[in-house]
Amino acid sequence: MSSQEQSRPTKREGDPVEPPPPAAPAGAARREAMSDDIDAVLDEIDGVLESNAEEFVRGFVQKGGQ
Amino acid sequence: MTVRRIMGVETEYGISVPGHPTANPMLLSGAVVTAYAQVHGLRTGRGRWDYADEAPLRDARGFEMSRMMADPSQLTDEDPTMANVVLTNGARLYVDHAHPEYSSPEVTSPRAAVTWDRAGEVLGAQIVDLLAQDPGAPAINLYKNNTDGKGASYGTHENYLMRRSTPFGRIARDLIPFFVVRQLICGAGRVGIGQDSRTAGFQISQRADFFEVEVGLETTLKRPIVNTRDEPHAEADRFRRLHVIIGDAVHFDVAGLLRVGTTSLVLGMIEAGVLPDLTLRRPVGTLHEISHDPTLRRLVELADGRRMRALDLLWVYHDAAAAYLARDGGSPDADTAEVMTWWAQILTRLGEDPMSCAAEIDWVAKLRLLEGYRDRDGLGWGDARLAAVDLQFADVRPSKGLAHRLRAMGRVHELVPEADVLAAVTNPPEDTRAYFRGRCLDRFGQQVVAASWDSVVFEVPGDPVLRRVPMLDPRRGTKEQVGALVDTAAGVAELLAGLAS
């Protein structure tokens, strides 16, 4: 497998064993839908964020585990 | 080749009481386990763990560590008085060091692994709720993450049943490069660089900075990329259980599916001996560098001098899997096809625009939120608000956890419907021995004296001797095999008689 091949991921389209894509919106449509509303997401999240970030972060102390 | 194999995911949850950072985490974790057990009639004195087959110091390289030489944290089979309970869904809930741990039941597909992993988080949220309603209990909260950002890390481990005949050296050689770059498709994202976040910034993985060696037995210190713990919980001469400690806890279905799905396929290729030598020149340093580069531009260097992007190395593994599947002929089973489709799709999209994976991959979703806050509010990477977003992303409560909020807003591509996850909180998988374990706890919980991954010990009314049912084959004890018997047996004596006939 040459390194040239590896840098061209778009070749996958013709891959014989690839089954049909899952029922998800196409990449471009999805990106467009998602890029214009990050502010709406932030607005909603503002409402649930811990009010005192500094104290919250300082108080989250864990012991090491596995 | 198929993605299907016996597998499971264990998660140590972060635990804290707001306003009380010094509260004893072992006692808190014990409270978490016993609260759930009490409400569901699963007394921790009953249904406790059978440690007969545990061997945490046995090394896959063929020797056993002296107990005297082991760090106390490695002695995971000691102190059976610690809170521990086996659940009706076949999982184990217990205190592991200073964290409550949910070990999922054995499943056979990546989709089922996602289902019972999410079930554990629902269970965590139910427990937080239970404790919140108890005026005498501390206000404990749980976090499905892997670091406090201050130097401590706690694990999310995957387990895969493999053929014993596969040489361990080959497993290590072929897995290390994969684990160095796998984080791109299943990292959870983290604010802070370095174990104690001494450098401000974002990185792809929660766990990467805590890994210091390539291969080893330890899990709590000098963490290795490939862990050699060799407790098969199955017939030891036929199987090994690969104990993977390098993964992040994830919330998103596609990331969870790819984490175990791609790994299972890579293991299949290792068992078949079809992977080329992809040994990296500096695996540990490269693991950290890849995690610290969310632009995905950094090159990895192979021992043979080749240099390529981490994404391209993942494509090499993907293409090898595709070629090996094609050699099998026919079409792959549905689980395998689903993993291959997502694998290619996510690698393609990460190559075009990583942000296009914000509904599928945790680190991308987290980074998108963080960048949103940075843009809107002009925050630097050292701002506590960004660290708070990172932590709260993992809050198990549906009302507060940011991953849950994103899901509620329709920003998470869901593979497993919520109803299936809720059912998995109480029901075991139907196609492994977890079915027998879970159903016995449900029907005969009071007579189950102890249980473990490979045994259930019963107390039979009127019989002075305890009866231990060994379950060394993970594929025996399925619904098809024992469902009717467990459902219809009037008592344990009839159940045991039915198993023996």
PDB file of C-alpha atoms in Angstrom, chain B residues 62-250:
ATOM      1  CA  GLY B  62       3.600 -15.934  31.164  1.00  0.00           C
ATOM      2  CA  PHE B  63       4.440 -15.110  34.777  1.00  0.00           C
ATOM      3  CA  GLU B  64       2.695 -13.936  37.914  1.00  0.00           C
ATOM      4  CA  MET B  65       3.642 -10.862  39.926  1.00  0.00           C
ATOM      5  CA  SER B  66       4.365 -11.362  43.623  1.00  0.00           C
ATOM      6  CA  ARG B  67       1.642  -9.902  45.820  1.00  0.00           C
ATOM      7  CA  MET B  68       4.373  -8.345  47.933  1.00  0.00           C
ATOM      8  CA  MET B  69       5.739  -6.487  44.931  1.00  0.00           C
ATOM      9  CA  ALA B  70       2.386  -5.198  43.777  1.00  0.00           C
ATOM     10  CA  ASP B  71       1.127  -1.716  44.491  1.00  0.00           C
ATOM     11  CA  PRO B  72      -1.876  -2.072  46.861  1.00  0.00           C
ATOM     12  CA  SER B  73      -4.077  -0.613  44.116  1.00  0.00           C
ATOM     13  CA  GLN B  74      -3.306  -3.665  41.942  1.00  0.00           C
ATOM     14  CA  LEU B  75      -4.883  -6.080  44.413  1.00  0.00           C
ATOM     15  CA  THR B  76      -8.336  -5.935  42.896  1.00  0.00           C
ATOM     16  CA  ASP B  77      -9.393  -9.312  44.289  1.00  0.00           C
ATOM     17  CA  GLU B  78      -8.949  -8.342  47.955  1.00  0.00           C
ATOM     18  CA  ASP B  79     -11.384  -6.935  50.467  1.00  0.00           C
ATOM     19  CA  PRO B  80     -14.604  -8.700  49.499  1.00  0.00           C
ATOM     20  CA  THR B  81     -16.379  -6.653  52.166  1.00  0.00           C
ATOM     21  CA  MET B  82     -16.280  -3.712  49.797  1.00  0.00           C
ATOM     22  CA  ALA B  83     -19.658  -2.824  48.385  1.00  0.00           C
ATOM     23  CA  ASN B  84     -20.393  -4.964  45.384  1.00  0.00           C
ATOM     24  CA  VAL B  85     -23.529  -6.133  43.662  1.00  0.00           C
ATOM     25  CA  VAL B  86     -24.465  -8.143  40.602  1.00  0.00           C
ATOM     26  CA  LEU B  87     -27.381  -6.652  38.696  1.00  0.00           C
ATOM     27  CA  THR B  88     -30.325  -8.206  36.922  1.00  0.00           C
ATOM     28  CA  ASN B  89     -28.916  -6.976  33.595  1.00  0.00           C
ATOM     29  CA  GLY B  90     -25.862  -9.150  34.202  1.00  0.00           C
ATOM     30  CA  ALA B  91     -23.583  -6.220  35.036  1.00  0.00           C
ATOM     31  CA  ARG B  92     -21.456  -5.734  38.127  1.00  0.00           C
ATOM     32  CA  LEU B  93     -21.648  -2.528  40.184  1.00  0.00           C
ATOM     33  CA  TYR B  94     -18.970  -2.113  42.812  1.00  0.00           C
ATOM     34  CA  VAL B  95     -16.365   0.092  44.424  1.00  0.00           C
ATOM     35  CA  ASP B  96     -13.072  -0.006  42.546  1.00  0.00           C
ATOM     36  CA  HIS B  97     -10.501   1.880  44.607  1.00  0.00           C
ATOM     37  CA  ALA B  98     -12.107   5.288  45.010  1.00  0.00           C
ATOM     38  CA  HIS B  99     -14.712   5.135  42.263  1.00  0.00           C
ATOM     39  CA  PRO B 100     -18.014   3.391  41.655  1.00  0.00           C
ATOM     40  CA  GLU B 101     -17.529   1.093  38.696  1.00  0.00           C
ATOM     41  CA  TYR B 102     -20.127  -0.297  36.343  1.00  0.00           C
ATOM     42  CA  SER B 103     -18.870  -3.341  34.437  1.00  0.00           C
ATOM     43  CA  SER B 104     -21.250  -4.097  31.613  1.00  0.00           C
ATOM     44  CA  PRO B 105     -22.476  -7.627  30.995  1.00  0.00           C
ATOM     45  CA  GLU B 106     -20.806  -9.641  28.259  1.00  0.00           C
ATOM     46  CA  VAL B 107     -22.267  -8.812  24.849  1.00  0.00           C
ATOM     47  CA  THR B 108     -21.517 -10.013  21.336  1.00  0.00           C
ATOM     48  CA  SER B 109     -21.811  -6.885  19.163  1.00  0.00           C
ATOM     49  CA  PRO B 110     -20.627  -3.254  19.199  1.00  0.00           C
ATOM     50  CA  ARG B 111     -24.235  -2.066  19.109  1.00  0.00           C
ATOM     51  CA  ALA B 112     -25.013  -4.109  22.227  1.00  0.00           C
ATOM     52  CA  ALA B 113     -21.841  -2.765  23.861  1.00  0.00           C
ATOM     53  CA  VAL B 114     -23.148   0.767  23.272  1.00  0.00           C
ATOM     54  CA  THR B 115     -26.559  -0.208  24.645  1.00  0.00           C
ATOM     55  CA  TRP B 116     -25.335  -1.681  27.942  1.00  0.00           C
ATOM     56  CA  ASP B 117     -22.679   1.021  28.349  1.00  0.00           C
ATOM     57  CA  ARG B 118     -25.356   3.702  28.103  1.00  0.00           C
ATOM     58  CA  ALA B 119     -27.517   1.635  30.459  1.00  0.00           C
ATOM     59  CA  GLY B 120     -24.768   2.028  33.054  1.00  0.00           C
ATOM     60  CA  GLU B 121     -24.990   5.773  32.753  1.00  0.00           C
ATOM     61  CA  VAL B 122     -28.774   5.705  33.161  1.00  0.00           C
ATOM     62  CA  LEU B 123     -28.209   3.604  36.253  1.00  0.00           C
ATOM     63  CA  GLY B 124     -25.722   6.209  37.528  1.00  0.00           C
ATOM     64  CA  ALA B 125     -28.270   8.973  37.013  1.00  0.00           C
ATOM     65  CA  GLN B 126     -30.924   6.916  38.830  1.00  0.00           C
ATOM     66  CA  ILE B 127     -28.594   6.499  41.794  1.00  0.00           C
ATOM     67  CA  VAL B 128     -27.788  10.224  41.922  1.00  0.00           C
ATOM     68  CA  ASP B 129     -31.541  10.802  41.941  1.00  0.00           C
ATOM     69  CA  LEU B 130     -32.088   8.243  44.712  1.00  0.00           C
ATOM     70  CA  LEU B 131     -29.452   9.851  46.918  1.00  0.00           C
ATOM     71  CA  ALA B 132     -30.828  13.331  46.216  1.00  0.00           C
ATOM     72  CA  GLN B 133     -34.192  12.233  47.609  1.00  0.00           C
ATOM     73  CA  ASP B 134     -32.616  10.906  50.803  1.00  0.00           C
ATOM     74  CA  PRO B 135     -32.215  13.826  53.237  1.00  0.00           C
ATOM     75  CA  GLY B 136     -29.592  11.880  55.186  1.00  0.00           C
ATOM     76  CA  ALA B 137     -27.380  11.150  52.175  1.00  0.00           C
ATOM     77  CA  PRO B 138     -24.665  13.439  50.813  1.00  0.00           C
ATOM     78  CA  ALA B 139     -25.470  15.169  47.505  1.00  0.00           C
ATOM     79  CA  ILE B 140     -23.336  12.841  45.434  1.00  0.00           C
ATOM     80  CA  ASN B 141     -22.934  13.395  41.727  1.00  0.00           C
ATOM     81  CA  LEU B 142     -21.345  11.133  39.117  1.00  0.00           C
ATOM     82  CA  TYR B 143     -19.326  11.962  36.017  1.00  0.00           C
ATOM     83  CA  LYS B 144     -18.624   9.659  33.097  1.00  0.00           C
ATOM     84  CA  ASN B 145     -15.135  10.949  32.381  1.00  0.00           C
ATOM     85  CA  ASN B 146     -11.553   9.869  32.985  1.00  0.00           C
ATOM     86  CA  THR B 147      -9.667  12.712  34.638  1.00  0.00           C
ATOM     87  CA  ASP B 148     -10.163  15.533  37.115  1.00  0.00           C
ATOM     88  CA  GLY B 149      -7.721  17.692  35.167  1.00  0.00           C
ATOM     89  CA  LYS B 150      -5.512  17.888  38.251  1.00  0.00           C
ATOM     90  CA  GLY B 151      -3.367  14.810  37.772  1.00  0.00           C
ATOM     91  CA  ALA B 152      -5.749  11.962  38.591  1.00  0.00           C
ATOM     92  CA  SER B 153      -7.110   9.541  36.003  1.00  0.00           C
ATOM     93  CA  TYR B 154      -9.551   6.649  36.314  1.00  0.00           C
ATOM     94  CA  GLY B 155     -10.377   4.174  33.665  1.00  0.00           C
ATOM     95  CA  THR B 156     -12.782   3.018  31.063  1.00  0.00           C
ATOM     96  CA  HIS B 157     -11.692  -0.467  30.091  1.00  0.00           C
ATOM     97  CA  GLU B 158     -12.761  -2.650  27.205  1.00  0.00           C
ATOM     98  CA  ASN B 159     -12.563  -6.424  27.253  1.00  0.00           C
ATOM     99  CA  TYR B 160     -12.391  -8.698  24.238  1.00  0.00           C
ATOM    100  CA  LEU B 161     -12.295 -12.460  24.179  1.00  0.00           C
ATOM    101  CA  MET B 162      -9.487 -13.698  21.935  1.00  0.00           C
ATOM    102  CA  ARG B 163      -8.070 -17.031  20.922  1.00  0.00           C
ATOM    103  CA  ARG B 164      -5.297 -18.099  23.294  1.00  0.00           C
ATOM    104  CA  SER B 165      -3.273 -19.410  20.347  1.00  0.00           C
ATOM    105  CA  THR B 166      -2.563 -15.902  19.037  1.00  0.00           C
ATOM    106  CA  PRO B 167       0.958 -14.960  20.181  1.00  0.00           C
ATOM    107  CA  PHE B 168       0.910 -12.044  22.617  1.00  0.00           C
ATOM    108  CA  GLY B 169       3.882 -10.425  20.912  1.00  0.00           C
ATOM    109  CA  ARG B 170       1.895 -10.090  17.702  1.00  0.00           C
ATOM    110  CA  ILE B 171      -1.065  -8.634  19.591  1.00  0.00           C
ATOM    111  CA  ALA B 172       1.178  -5.972  21.099  1.00  0.00           C
ATOM    112  CA  ARG B 173       2.992  -5.198  17.838  1.00  0.00           C
ATOM    113  CA  ASP B 174      -0.183  -4.698  15.823  1.00  0.00           C
ATOM    114  CA  LEU B 175      -2.323  -3.059  18.493  1.00  0.00           C
ATOM    115  CA  ILE B 176       0.065  -0.354  19.705  1.00  0.00           C
ATOM    116  CA  PRO B 177       0.032   1.714  16.485  1.00  0.00           C
ATOM    117  CA  PHE B 178      -3.747   1.332  16.294  1.00  0.00           C
ATOM    118  CA  PHE B 179      -4.260   2.474  19.882  1.00  0.00           C
ATOM    119  CA  VAL B 180      -1.983   5.475  19.338  1.00  0.00           C
ATOM    120  CA  VAL B 181      -4.278   6.818  16.593  1.00  0.00           C
ATOM    121  CA  ARG B 182      -7.674   5.282  17.523  1.00  0.00           C
ATOM    122  CA  GLN B 183      -8.434   8.329  19.702  1.00  0.00           C
ATOM    123  CA  LEU B 184      -9.347  10.295  16.549  1.00  0.00           C
ATOM    124  CA  ILE B 185     -12.544   8.269  16.191  1.00  0.00           C
ATOM    125  CA  CYS B 186     -13.378   7.720  19.873  1.00  0.00           C
ATOM    126  CA  GLY B 187     -11.611  10.330  22.010  1.00  0.00           C
ATOM    127  CA  ALA B 188     -13.775  12.225  24.495  1.00  0.00           C
ATOM    128  CA  GLY B 189     -11.855  15.527  24.346  1.00  0.00           C
ATOM    129  CA  ARG B 190     -10.235  17.331  27.242  1.00  0.00           C
ATOM    130  CA  VAL B 191      -9.437  20.871  28.356  1.00  0.00           C
ATOM    131  CA  GLY B 192      -5.833  21.060  29.558  1.00  0.00           C
ATOM    132  CA  ILE B 193      -2.558  19.591  28.317  1.00  0.00           C
ATOM    133  CA  GLY B 194      -0.451  17.376  30.568  1.00  0.00           C
ATOM    134  CA  GLN B 195      -1.582  15.094  33.391  1.00  0.00           C
ATOM    135  CA  ASP B 196      -2.229  18.071  35.683  1.00  0.00           C
ATOM    136  CA  SER B 197      -3.314  20.432  32.875  1.00  0.00           C
ATOM    137  CA  ARG B 198      -0.236  22.594  33.344  1.00  0.00           C
ATOM    138  CA  THR B 199      -0.513  23.895  29.783  1.00  0.00           C
ATOM    139  CA  ALA B 200      -3.748  25.556  28.694  1.00  0.00           C
ATOM    140  CA  GLY B 201      -5.379  24.102  25.593  1.00  0.00           C
ATOM    141  CA  PHE B 202      -7.560  21.350  24.189  1.00  0.00           C
ATOM    142  CA  GLN B 203      -6.669  17.762  23.424  1.00  0.00           C
ATOM    143  CA  ILE B 204      -8.481  14.885  21.756  1.00  0.00           C
ATOM    144  CA  SER B 205      -8.203  12.269  24.513  1.00  0.00           C
ATOM    145  CA  GLN B 206      -8.958  12.251  28.235  1.00  0.00           C
ATOM    146  CA  ARG B 207      -6.475   9.464  28.876  1.00  0.00           C
ATOM    147  CA  ALA B 208      -3.523   9.933  26.499  1.00  0.00           C
ATOM    148  CA  ASP B 209      -1.297  11.955  28.835  1.00  0.00           C
ATOM    149  CA  PHE B 210      -1.549   9.264  31.518  1.00  0.00           C
ATOM    150  CA  PHE B 211       0.085   6.563  29.374  1.00  0.00           C
ATOM    151  CA  GLU B 212       3.787   6.176  29.923  1.00  0.00           C
ATOM    152  CA  VAL B 213       4.911   2.797  28.598  1.00  0.00           C
ATOM    153  CA  GLU B 214       4.108   0.514  25.660  1.00  0.00           C
ATOM    154  CA  VAL B 215       3.336  -2.824  27.356  1.00  0.00           C
ATOM    155  CA  GLY B 216       2.805  -3.750  31.000  1.00  0.00           C
ATOM    156  CA  LEU B 217       0.665  -5.195  33.762  1.00  0.00           C
ATOM    157  CA  GLU B 218      -0.032  -2.016  35.695  1.00  0.00           C
ATOM    158  CA  THR B 219      -3.300  -0.119  35.382  1.00  0.00           C
ATOM    159  CA  THR B 220      -2.930   2.551  38.077  1.00  0.00           C
ATOM    160  CA  LEU B 221       0.619   3.741  37.494  1.00  0.00           C
ATOM    161  CA  LYS B 222       3.062   3.627  34.568  1.00  0.00           C
ATOM    162  CA  ARG B 223      -0.015   2.881  32.470  1.00  0.00           C
ATOM    163  CA  PRO B 224       0.763   0.836  29.355  1.00  0.00           C
ATOM    164  CA  ILE B 225      -0.756   1.238  25.875  1.00  0.00           C
ATOM    165  CA  VAL B 226      -1.240  -2.537  25.839  1.00  0.00           C
ATOM    166  CA  ASN B 227      -2.156  -4.049  29.193  1.00  0.00           C
ATOM    167  CA  THR B 228      -1.066  -7.600  29.913  1.00  0.00           C
ATOM    168  CA  ARG B 229      -3.530  -8.555  32.657  1.00  0.00           C
ATOM    169  CA  ASP B 230      -4.440 -12.158  31.906  1.00  0.00           C
ATOM    170  CA  GLU B 231      -7.630 -13.176  33.677  1.00  0.00           C
ATOM    171  CA  PRO B 232      -9.623 -14.847  30.929  1.00  0.00           C
ATOM    172  CA  HIS B 233     -12.808 -15.444  32.963  1.00  0.00           C
ATOM    173  CA  ALA B 234     -13.149 -18.366  30.538  1.00  0.00           C
ATOM    174  CA  GLU B 235     -11.282 -21.567  29.704  1.00  0.00           C
ATOM    175  CA  ALA B 236      -7.708 -20.354  30.052  1.00  0.00           C
ATOM    176  CA  ASP B 237      -6.185 -22.792  27.588  1.00  0.00           C
ATOM    177  CA  ARG B 238      -8.532 -21.717  24.807  1.00  0.00           C
ATOM    178  CA  PHE B 239      -9.078 -18.028  25.439  1.00  0.00           C
ATOM    179  CA  ARG B 240      -7.488 -14.856  26.639  1.00  0.00           C
ATOM    180  CA  ARG B 241      -9.394 -11.748  27.637  1.00  0.00           C
ATOM    181  CA  LEU B 242      -7.674  -8.737  26.171  1.00  0.00           C
ATOM    182  CA  HIS B 243      -7.983  -5.991  28.784  1.00  0.00           C
ATOM    183  CA  VAL B 244      -7.804  -2.623  27.039  1.00  0.00           C
ATOM    184  CA  ILE B 245      -7.193   0.304  29.373  1.00  0.00           C
ATOM    185  CA  ILE B 246      -6.380   3.122  26.952  1.00  0.00           C
ATOM    186  CA  GLY B 247      -9.885   4.180  25.903  1.00  0.00           C
ATOM    187  CA  ASP B 248     -11.956   7.180  26.972  1.00  0.00           C
ATOM    188  CA  ALA B 249     -15.476   7.007  28.390  1.00  0.00           C
ATOM    189  CA  VAL B 250     -17.733   8.214  25.579  1.00  0.00           C
TER     190      VAL B 250
END
